[in-house]
């Protein structure tokens, strides 16, 4: 390398480092000035927790100006796969896209008789977020809704057999607010009937479940797991999500549907094959085996995720601490609230703290009081999804979905349940104030 090129390279690196040092200084001065909590100050149900590492990574990626998937994407996918203990991890642009890709992978002709076809049934729940169910409906599969339990707020696994039909092909359900569903019973059911199991892990990253004497992260026990990195979630990259699996075939399908539906999984220069009616040697990068999408994330997003992933174990521990402290602070209120209970054999990474008002306690009054005191609340997402306007036409025509049994607990959640946050940025003072406010709210 010539002396001139070395000088230019050194100058570029020095300028880059100067910029990144300034970014770190800016973040420390204007973003990370912590203020002491005072009662009545707004406590959001969730918020980003970050330091200058995320901002430095983001600007570092911007200076490269690669923009699409690149080295940070590769680093994040490898890092998350290593953390979860899975073989394959594919970054996408949102948790909803992750669910879409997870479902669509099951519709591939490459799966033969196990392929999900239009009209096939997918067992799920109505007490949750819509995009766990949306992909099946949009494809033309039929969601079969099963009731949930209180106070775990997950699928009632004892009702799975009653939901089964000759058209059932998969179970696709979420771990509610970090609390794992009964993976022992659900997986046994799926294995017994040769069904796919998709774990929507968007609200439960870092949760663990003991199966047959061994601990596993949720999202890794079924055939496919999904995550979301939207700002309120366990970690963030702004927008973003992930799909992961241990199956080489499912991984190939996930990447195909994410990347326009193309067939290509081989290195460049290996294109001398015949595909369908295409000419011999047609560029494999432009051979499409599925009707796919472009749902990739950018390296800008992935750069933030890489910094978040380094902090993530501490996030999980803080969520557990906050949950335990809040539950202890609400001891003695069981006459007013049903307090959340972890699934047996689980170690949840809690996303939030769910409360169901006992008979005679008005949720609207409780929520109004708590919000006026500065504590932000949320409903359990849809409450009962099939009661929403998007189901109006389906209800009128009595088609497009099926309910197995009743949704008694689902309806109660819609009427009586709400939740508050336990995100890792909360201090003990904030948790104690929330407990105090919730205690006051139910004694009005």
PDB file of C-alpha atoms in Angstrom, residues 32-255:
ATOM      1  CA  UNK A  32     -28.271   9.755  30.321  1.00  0.00           C
ATOM      2  CA  UNK A  33     -28.808  12.345  33.021  1.00  0.00           C
ATOM      3  CA  UNK A  34     -30.808  10.395  35.575  1.00  0.00           C
ATOM      4  CA  UNK A  35     -33.261  12.358  37.732  1.00  0.00           C
ATOM      5  CA  UNK A  36     -34.398  11.362  41.192  1.00  0.00           C
ATOM      6  CA  UNK A  37     -37.963  10.054  41.200  1.00  0.00           C
ATOM      7  CA  UNK A  38     -40.624  12.041  42.997  1.00  0.00           C
ATOM      8  CA  UNK A  39     -44.140  10.771  43.703  1.00  0.00           C
ATOM      9  CA  UNK A  40     -46.635  11.758  41.036  1.00  0.00           C
ATOM     10  CA  UNK A  41     -43.999  11.840  38.316  1.00  0.00           C
ATOM     11  CA  UNK A  42     -45.138   9.945  35.221  1.00  0.00           C
ATOM     12  CA  UNK A  43     -44.192   6.251  35.235  1.00  0.00           C
ATOM     13  CA  UNK A  44     -44.611   4.763  31.734  1.00  0.00           C
ATOM     14  CA  UNK A  45     -45.437   1.099  31.379  1.00  0.00           C
ATOM     15  CA  UNK A  46     -42.268   0.697  29.285  1.00  0.00           C
ATOM     16  CA  UNK A  47     -39.321   2.696  28.030  1.00  0.00           C
ATOM     17  CA  UNK A  48     -35.980   2.299  26.316  1.00  0.00           C
ATOM     18  CA  UNK A  49     -32.962   1.567  28.501  1.00  0.00           C
ATOM     19  CA  UNK A  50     -29.700   2.455  26.764  1.00  0.00           C
ATOM     20  CA  UNK A  51     -26.391   4.286  27.073  1.00  0.00           C
ATOM     21  CA  UNK A  52     -23.794   5.697  24.691  1.00  0.00           C
ATOM     22  CA  UNK A  53     -22.941   2.245  23.291  1.00  0.00           C
ATOM     23  CA  UNK A  54     -26.220   2.083  21.341  1.00  0.00           C
ATOM     24  CA  UNK A  55     -25.812   5.607  19.984  1.00  0.00           C
ATOM     25  CA  UNK A  56     -22.158   5.064  19.057  1.00  0.00           C
ATOM     26  CA  UNK A  57     -23.051   1.845  17.218  1.00  0.00           C
ATOM     27  CA  UNK A  58     -25.858   3.613  15.381  1.00  0.00           C
ATOM     28  CA  UNK A  59     -23.602   6.417  14.175  1.00  0.00           C
ATOM     29  CA  UNK A  60     -20.820   3.940  13.363  1.00  0.00           C
ATOM     30  CA  UNK A  61     -23.248   2.096  11.098  1.00  0.00           C
ATOM     31  CA  UNK A  62     -24.423   5.375   9.558  1.00  0.00           C
ATOM     32  CA  UNK A  63     -20.824   6.363   8.746  1.00  0.00           C
ATOM     33  CA  UNK A  64     -20.419   3.131   6.793  1.00  0.00           C
ATOM     34  CA  UNK A  65     -23.634   4.051   4.946  1.00  0.00           C
ATOM     35  CA  UNK A  66     -24.296   0.419   4.082  1.00  0.00           C
ATOM     36  CA  UNK A  67     -27.944   0.935   5.142  1.00  0.00           C
ATOM     37  CA  UNK A  68     -29.298  -2.544   4.393  1.00  0.00           C
ATOM     38  CA  UNK A  69     -28.280  -5.786   6.163  1.00  0.00           C
ATOM     39  CA  UNK A  70     -24.557  -6.013   6.788  1.00  0.00           C
ATOM     40  CA  UNK A  71     -21.951  -6.798   9.410  1.00  0.00           C
ATOM     41  CA  UNK A  72     -24.067  -5.673  12.365  1.00  0.00           C
ATOM     42  CA  UNK A  73     -26.922  -7.875  11.151  1.00  0.00           C
ATOM     43  CA  UNK A  74     -24.602 -10.882  10.974  1.00  0.00           C
ATOM     44  CA  UNK A  75     -23.260 -10.073  14.436  1.00  0.00           C
ATOM     45  CA  UNK A  76     -26.715  -9.721  15.947  1.00  0.00           C
ATOM     46  CA  UNK A  77     -28.111 -12.896  14.400  1.00  0.00           C
ATOM     47  CA  UNK A  78     -25.115 -14.882  15.643  1.00  0.00           C
ATOM     48  CA  UNK A  79     -25.266 -13.261  19.086  1.00  0.00           C
ATOM     49  CA  UNK A  80     -28.973 -13.885  19.654  1.00  0.00           C
ATOM     50  CA  UNK A  81     -28.693 -17.463  18.366  1.00  0.00           C
ATOM     51  CA  UNK A  82     -25.843 -18.058  20.811  1.00  0.00           C
ATOM     52  CA  UNK A  83     -27.802 -16.546  23.714  1.00  0.00           C
ATOM     53  CA  UNK A  84     -30.900 -18.629  22.988  1.00  0.00           C
ATOM     54  CA  UNK A  85     -28.966 -21.778  22.110  1.00  0.00           C
ATOM     55  CA  UNK A  86     -30.556 -22.168  18.665  1.00  0.00           C
ATOM     56  CA  UNK A  87     -28.910 -22.956  15.345  1.00  0.00           C
ATOM     57  CA  UNK A  88     -30.597 -20.407  13.104  1.00  0.00           C
ATOM     58  CA  UNK A  89     -31.726 -16.819  13.656  1.00  0.00           C
ATOM     59  CA  UNK A  90     -33.074 -14.420  11.009  1.00  0.00           C
ATOM     60  CA  UNK A  91     -33.489 -10.704  11.663  1.00  0.00           C
ATOM     61  CA  UNK A  92     -36.645  -9.043  10.290  1.00  0.00           C
ATOM     62  CA  UNK A  93     -38.171  -5.573  10.477  1.00  0.00           C
ATOM     63  CA  UNK A  94     -40.751  -6.181  13.255  1.00  0.00           C
ATOM     64  CA  UNK A  95     -42.251  -8.773  15.567  1.00  0.00           C
ATOM     65  CA  UNK A  96     -45.404  -8.776  13.439  1.00  0.00           C
ATOM     66  CA  UNK A  97     -43.284  -9.569  10.378  1.00  0.00           C
ATOM     67  CA  UNK A  98     -41.603 -12.318  12.395  1.00  0.00           C
ATOM     68  CA  UNK A  99     -45.015 -13.894  13.014  1.00  0.00           C
ATOM     69  CA  UNK A 100     -45.904 -13.521   9.349  1.00  0.00           C
ATOM     70  CA  UNK A 101     -42.701 -15.229   8.246  1.00  0.00           C
ATOM     71  CA  UNK A 102     -43.055 -17.972  10.872  1.00  0.00           C
ATOM     72  CA  UNK A 103     -46.551 -18.795   9.663  1.00  0.00           C
ATOM     73  CA  UNK A 104     -45.811 -18.501   5.951  1.00  0.00           C
ATOM     74  CA  UNK A 105     -42.844 -20.869   6.281  1.00  0.00           C
ATOM     75  CA  UNK A 106     -45.370 -23.548   7.257  1.00  0.00           C
ATOM     76  CA  UNK A 107     -47.271 -23.071   3.979  1.00  0.00           C
ATOM     77  CA  UNK A 108     -44.331 -24.070   1.769  1.00  0.00           C
ATOM     78  CA  UNK A 109     -44.857 -26.966  -0.668  1.00  0.00           C
ATOM     79  CA  UNK A 110     -41.479 -28.275   0.496  1.00  0.00           C
ATOM     80  CA  UNK A 111     -43.166 -29.483   3.699  1.00  0.00           C
ATOM     81  CA  UNK A 112     -45.270 -32.030   1.833  1.00  0.00           C
ATOM     82  CA  UNK A 113     -48.264 -33.399   3.733  1.00  0.00           C
ATOM     83  CA  UNK A 114     -47.461 -31.234   6.779  1.00  0.00           C
ATOM     84  CA  UNK A 115     -47.835 -28.068   4.734  1.00  0.00           C
ATOM     85  CA  UNK A 116     -50.516 -25.661   5.989  1.00  0.00           C
ATOM     86  CA  UNK A 117     -53.057 -25.111   3.205  1.00  0.00           C
ATOM     87  CA  UNK A 118     -55.989 -22.746   2.914  1.00  0.00           C
ATOM     88  CA  UNK A 119     -58.840 -24.035   5.042  1.00  0.00           C
ATOM     89  CA  UNK A 120     -56.548 -25.820   7.488  1.00  0.00           C
ATOM     90  CA  UNK A 121     -56.972 -24.949  11.168  1.00  0.00           C
ATOM     91  CA  UNK A 122     -54.544 -23.246  13.536  1.00  0.00           C
ATOM     92  CA  UNK A 123     -55.207 -23.476  17.282  1.00  0.00           C
ATOM     93  CA  UNK A 124     -54.640 -20.171  19.075  1.00  0.00           C
ATOM     94  CA  UNK A 125     -56.184 -17.761  21.610  1.00  0.00           C
ATOM     95  CA  UNK A 126     -58.239 -14.588  21.328  1.00  0.00           C
ATOM     96  CA  UNK A 127     -56.736 -12.993  24.458  1.00  0.00           C
ATOM     97  CA  UNK A 128     -53.628 -11.478  22.959  1.00  0.00           C
ATOM     98  CA  UNK A 129     -52.113  -9.391  20.206  1.00  0.00           C
ATOM     99  CA  UNK A 130     -53.731  -9.597  16.752  1.00  0.00           C
ATOM    100  CA  UNK A 131     -50.615 -10.317  14.689  1.00  0.00           C
ATOM    101  CA  UNK A 132     -50.282 -13.761  16.257  1.00  0.00           C
ATOM    102  CA  UNK A 133     -53.497 -14.595  14.383  1.00  0.00           C
ATOM    103  CA  UNK A 134     -53.502 -12.203  11.397  1.00  0.00           C
ATOM    104  CA  UNK A 135     -51.131 -14.210   9.134  1.00  0.00           C
ATOM    105  CA  UNK A 136     -53.351 -17.298   9.288  1.00  0.00           C
ATOM    106  CA  UNK A 137     -56.505 -15.299   8.511  1.00  0.00           C
ATOM    107  CA  UNK A 138     -54.910 -13.415   5.629  1.00  0.00           C
ATOM    108  CA  UNK A 139     -53.603 -16.637   4.115  1.00  0.00           C
ATOM    109  CA  UNK A 140     -56.986 -18.327   4.356  1.00  0.00           C
ATOM    110  CA  UNK A 141     -56.325 -20.701   7.232  1.00  0.00           C
ATOM    111  CA  UNK A 142     -58.880 -20.925  10.045  1.00  0.00           C
ATOM    112  CA  UNK A 143     -57.948 -19.858  13.584  1.00  0.00           C
ATOM    113  CA  UNK A 144     -59.540 -21.969  16.301  1.00  0.00           C
ATOM    114  CA  UNK A 145     -59.814 -19.990  19.516  1.00  0.00           C
ATOM    115  CA  UNK A 146     -59.361 -21.664  22.898  1.00  0.00           C
ATOM    116  CA  UNK A 147     -59.960 -20.021  26.264  1.00  0.00           C
ATOM    117  CA  UNK A 148     -57.160 -19.029  28.632  1.00  0.00           C
ATOM    118  CA  UNK A 149     -56.548 -19.451  32.344  1.00  0.00           C
ATOM    119  CA  UNK A 150     -56.480 -16.780  35.029  1.00  0.00           C
ATOM    120  CA  UNK A 151     -54.061 -15.866  36.645  1.00  0.00           C
ATOM    121  CA  UNK A 152     -51.564 -17.254  34.111  1.00  0.00           C
ATOM    122  CA  UNK A 153     -53.352 -15.638  31.120  1.00  0.00           C
ATOM    123  CA  UNK A 154     -52.197 -18.364  28.744  1.00  0.00           C
ATOM    124  CA  UNK A 155     -53.974 -21.043  26.737  1.00  0.00           C
ATOM    125  CA  UNK A 156     -55.890 -23.612  28.776  1.00  0.00           C
ATOM    126  CA  UNK A 157     -53.914 -26.656  27.659  1.00  0.00           C
ATOM    127  CA  UNK A 158     -56.569 -29.011  29.029  1.00  0.00           C
ATOM    128  CA  UNK A 159     -58.906 -27.801  26.264  1.00  0.00           C
ATOM    129  CA  UNK A 160     -56.583 -28.533  23.343  1.00  0.00           C
ATOM    130  CA  UNK A 161     -58.011 -31.956  22.529  1.00  0.00           C
ATOM    131  CA  UNK A 162     -61.518 -30.501  22.253  1.00  0.00           C
ATOM    132  CA  UNK A 163     -60.196 -27.953  19.724  1.00  0.00           C
ATOM    133  CA  UNK A 164     -58.600 -30.607  17.498  1.00  0.00           C
ATOM    134  CA  UNK A 165     -60.092 -31.589  14.161  1.00  0.00           C
ATOM    135  CA  UNK A 166     -58.920 -33.473  11.092  1.00  0.00           C
ATOM    136  CA  UNK A 167     -57.994 -30.078   9.597  1.00  0.00           C
ATOM    137  CA  UNK A 168     -55.690 -28.998  12.463  1.00  0.00           C
ATOM    138  CA  UNK A 169     -52.110 -28.388  11.317  1.00  0.00           C
ATOM    139  CA  UNK A 170     -50.494 -26.129  13.937  1.00  0.00           C
ATOM    140  CA  UNK A 171     -50.645 -24.389  17.293  1.00  0.00           C
ATOM    141  CA  UNK A 172     -49.498 -20.753  17.227  1.00  0.00           C
ATOM    142  CA  UNK A 173     -49.706 -18.938  20.563  1.00  0.00           C
ATOM    143  CA  UNK A 174     -47.843 -16.337  22.607  1.00  0.00           C
ATOM    144  CA  UNK A 175     -46.238 -16.452  26.041  1.00  0.00           C
ATOM    145  CA  UNK A 176     -48.360 -13.769  27.682  1.00  0.00           C
ATOM    146  CA  UNK A 177     -46.403 -10.806  29.064  1.00  0.00           C
ATOM    147  CA  UNK A 178     -43.382 -13.009  29.695  1.00  0.00           C
ATOM    148  CA  UNK A 179     -45.255 -15.825  31.458  1.00  0.00           C
ATOM    149  CA  UNK A 180     -44.629 -19.074  29.538  1.00  0.00           C
ATOM    150  CA  UNK A 181     -47.627 -21.151  28.558  1.00  0.00           C
ATOM    151  CA  UNK A 182     -47.705 -24.812  29.641  1.00  0.00           C
ATOM    152  CA  UNK A 183     -45.068 -25.996  27.193  1.00  0.00           C
ATOM    153  CA  UNK A 184     -45.049 -29.526  28.600  1.00  0.00           C
ATOM    154  CA  UNK A 185     -48.720 -30.125  27.758  1.00  0.00           C
ATOM    155  CA  UNK A 186     -48.767 -28.080  24.558  1.00  0.00           C
ATOM    156  CA  UNK A 187     -45.676 -29.748  23.111  1.00  0.00           C
ATOM    157  CA  UNK A 188     -46.913 -33.217  24.042  1.00  0.00           C
ATOM    158  CA  UNK A 189     -50.201 -32.411  22.299  1.00  0.00           C
ATOM    159  CA  UNK A 190     -48.391 -31.200  19.166  1.00  0.00           C
ATOM    160  CA  UNK A 191     -46.047 -34.200  19.099  1.00  0.00           C
ATOM    161  CA  UNK A 192     -48.941 -36.628  19.597  1.00  0.00           C
ATOM    162  CA  UNK A 193     -50.851 -35.209  16.639  1.00  0.00           C
ATOM    163  CA  UNK A 194     -47.881 -34.263  14.418  1.00  0.00           C
ATOM    164  CA  UNK A 195     -48.683 -30.537  14.587  1.00  0.00           C
ATOM    165  CA  UNK A 196     -46.366 -27.575  14.147  1.00  0.00           C
ATOM    166  CA  UNK A 197     -45.755 -25.437  17.242  1.00  0.00           C
ATOM    167  CA  UNK A 198     -44.961 -21.742  16.762  1.00  0.00           C
ATOM    168  CA  UNK A 199     -44.020 -19.841  19.936  1.00  0.00           C
ATOM    169  CA  UNK A 200     -44.783 -16.141  19.704  1.00  0.00           C
ATOM    170  CA  UNK A 201     -42.015 -15.079  22.075  1.00  0.00           C
ATOM    171  CA  UNK A 202     -42.363 -11.350  21.391  1.00  0.00           C
ATOM    172  CA  UNK A 203     -43.302 -10.546  25.002  1.00  0.00           C
ATOM    173  CA  UNK A 204     -41.127 -13.183  26.670  1.00  0.00           C
ATOM    174  CA  UNK A 205     -37.532 -12.959  25.483  1.00  0.00           C
ATOM    175  CA  UNK A 206     -35.330 -14.301  28.276  1.00  0.00           C
ATOM    176  CA  UNK A 207     -38.071 -16.411  29.888  1.00  0.00           C
ATOM    177  CA  UNK A 208     -37.170 -20.024  30.605  1.00  0.00           C
ATOM    178  CA  UNK A 209     -39.073 -23.277  30.955  1.00  0.00           C
ATOM    179  CA  UNK A 210     -38.022 -26.576  32.515  1.00  0.00           C
ATOM    180  CA  UNK A 211     -38.864 -29.444  30.170  1.00  0.00           C
ATOM    181  CA  UNK A 212     -37.948 -33.011  31.095  1.00  0.00           C
ATOM    182  CA  UNK A 213     -35.484 -31.793  33.693  1.00  0.00           C
ATOM    183  CA  UNK A 214     -33.674 -29.337  31.390  1.00  0.00           C
ATOM    184  CA  UNK A 215     -34.091 -25.557  31.222  1.00  0.00           C
ATOM    185  CA  UNK A 216     -34.736 -23.992  27.827  1.00  0.00           C
ATOM    186  CA  UNK A 217     -35.431 -20.442  26.708  1.00  0.00           C
ATOM    187  CA  UNK A 218     -38.979 -19.919  25.508  1.00  0.00           C
ATOM    188  CA  UNK A 219     -39.142 -19.682  21.737  1.00  0.00           C
ATOM    189  CA  UNK A 220     -36.714 -22.596  21.347  1.00  0.00           C
ATOM    190  CA  UNK A 221     -38.911 -25.539  22.352  1.00  0.00           C
ATOM    191  CA  UNK A 222     -41.392 -25.366  19.476  1.00  0.00           C
ATOM    192  CA  UNK A 223     -40.561 -25.578  15.787  1.00  0.00           C
ATOM    193  CA  UNK A 224     -40.231 -21.800  15.343  1.00  0.00           C
ATOM    194  CA  UNK A 225     -39.919 -18.875  17.772  1.00  0.00           C
ATOM    195  CA  UNK A 226     -40.414 -15.169  17.140  1.00  0.00           C
ATOM    196  CA  UNK A 227     -39.287 -11.984  18.904  1.00  0.00           C
ATOM    197  CA  UNK A 228     -40.028  -8.262  18.713  1.00  0.00           C
ATOM    198  CA  UNK A 229     -37.615  -5.388  19.313  1.00  0.00           C
ATOM    199  CA  UNK A 230     -40.145  -2.547  19.360  1.00  0.00           C
ATOM    200  CA  UNK A 231     -39.168   0.065  22.029  1.00  0.00           C
ATOM    201  CA  UNK A 232     -41.424  -1.236  24.859  1.00  0.00           C
ATOM    202  CA  UNK A 233     -40.154  -4.799  24.514  1.00  0.00           C
ATOM    203  CA  UNK A 234     -37.454  -6.649  26.445  1.00  0.00           C
ATOM    204  CA  UNK A 235     -34.784  -5.092  24.248  1.00  0.00           C
ATOM    205  CA  UNK A 236     -35.070  -2.681  21.350  1.00  0.00           C
ATOM    206  CA  UNK A 237     -33.658  -1.590  18.049  1.00  0.00           C
ATOM    207  CA  UNK A 238     -36.549   0.807  17.345  1.00  0.00           C
ATOM    208  CA  UNK A 239     -38.366  -1.454  14.948  1.00  0.00           C
ATOM    209  CA  UNK A 240     -37.238  -5.021  14.458  1.00  0.00           C
ATOM    210  CA  UNK A 241     -37.938  -8.671  15.083  1.00  0.00           C
ATOM    211  CA  UNK A 242     -36.428 -12.112  14.746  1.00  0.00           C
ATOM    212  CA  UNK A 243     -37.401 -15.631  13.688  1.00  0.00           C
ATOM    213  CA  UNK A 244     -35.443 -18.594  15.025  1.00  0.00           C
ATOM    214  CA  UNK A 245     -35.418 -22.355  14.649  1.00  0.00           C
ATOM    215  CA  UNK A 246     -33.237 -25.437  14.965  1.00  0.00           C
ATOM    216  CA  UNK A 247     -34.524 -26.921  11.703  1.00  0.00           C
ATOM    217  CA  UNK A 248     -32.316 -26.411   8.602  1.00  0.00           C
ATOM    218  CA  UNK A 249     -35.363 -26.801   6.337  1.00  0.00           C
ATOM    219  CA  UNK A 250     -37.496 -24.309   8.253  1.00  0.00           C
ATOM    220  CA  UNK A 251     -34.550 -21.912   8.339  1.00  0.00           C
ATOM    221  CA  UNK A 252     -34.287 -22.128   4.557  1.00  0.00           C
ATOM    222  CA  UNK A 253     -38.003 -21.379   4.239  1.00  0.00           C
ATOM    223  CA  UNK A 254     -37.860 -18.506   6.738  1.00  0.00           C
ATOM    224  CA  UNK A 255     -35.057 -16.834   4.809  1.00  0.00           C
TER     225      UNK A 255
END
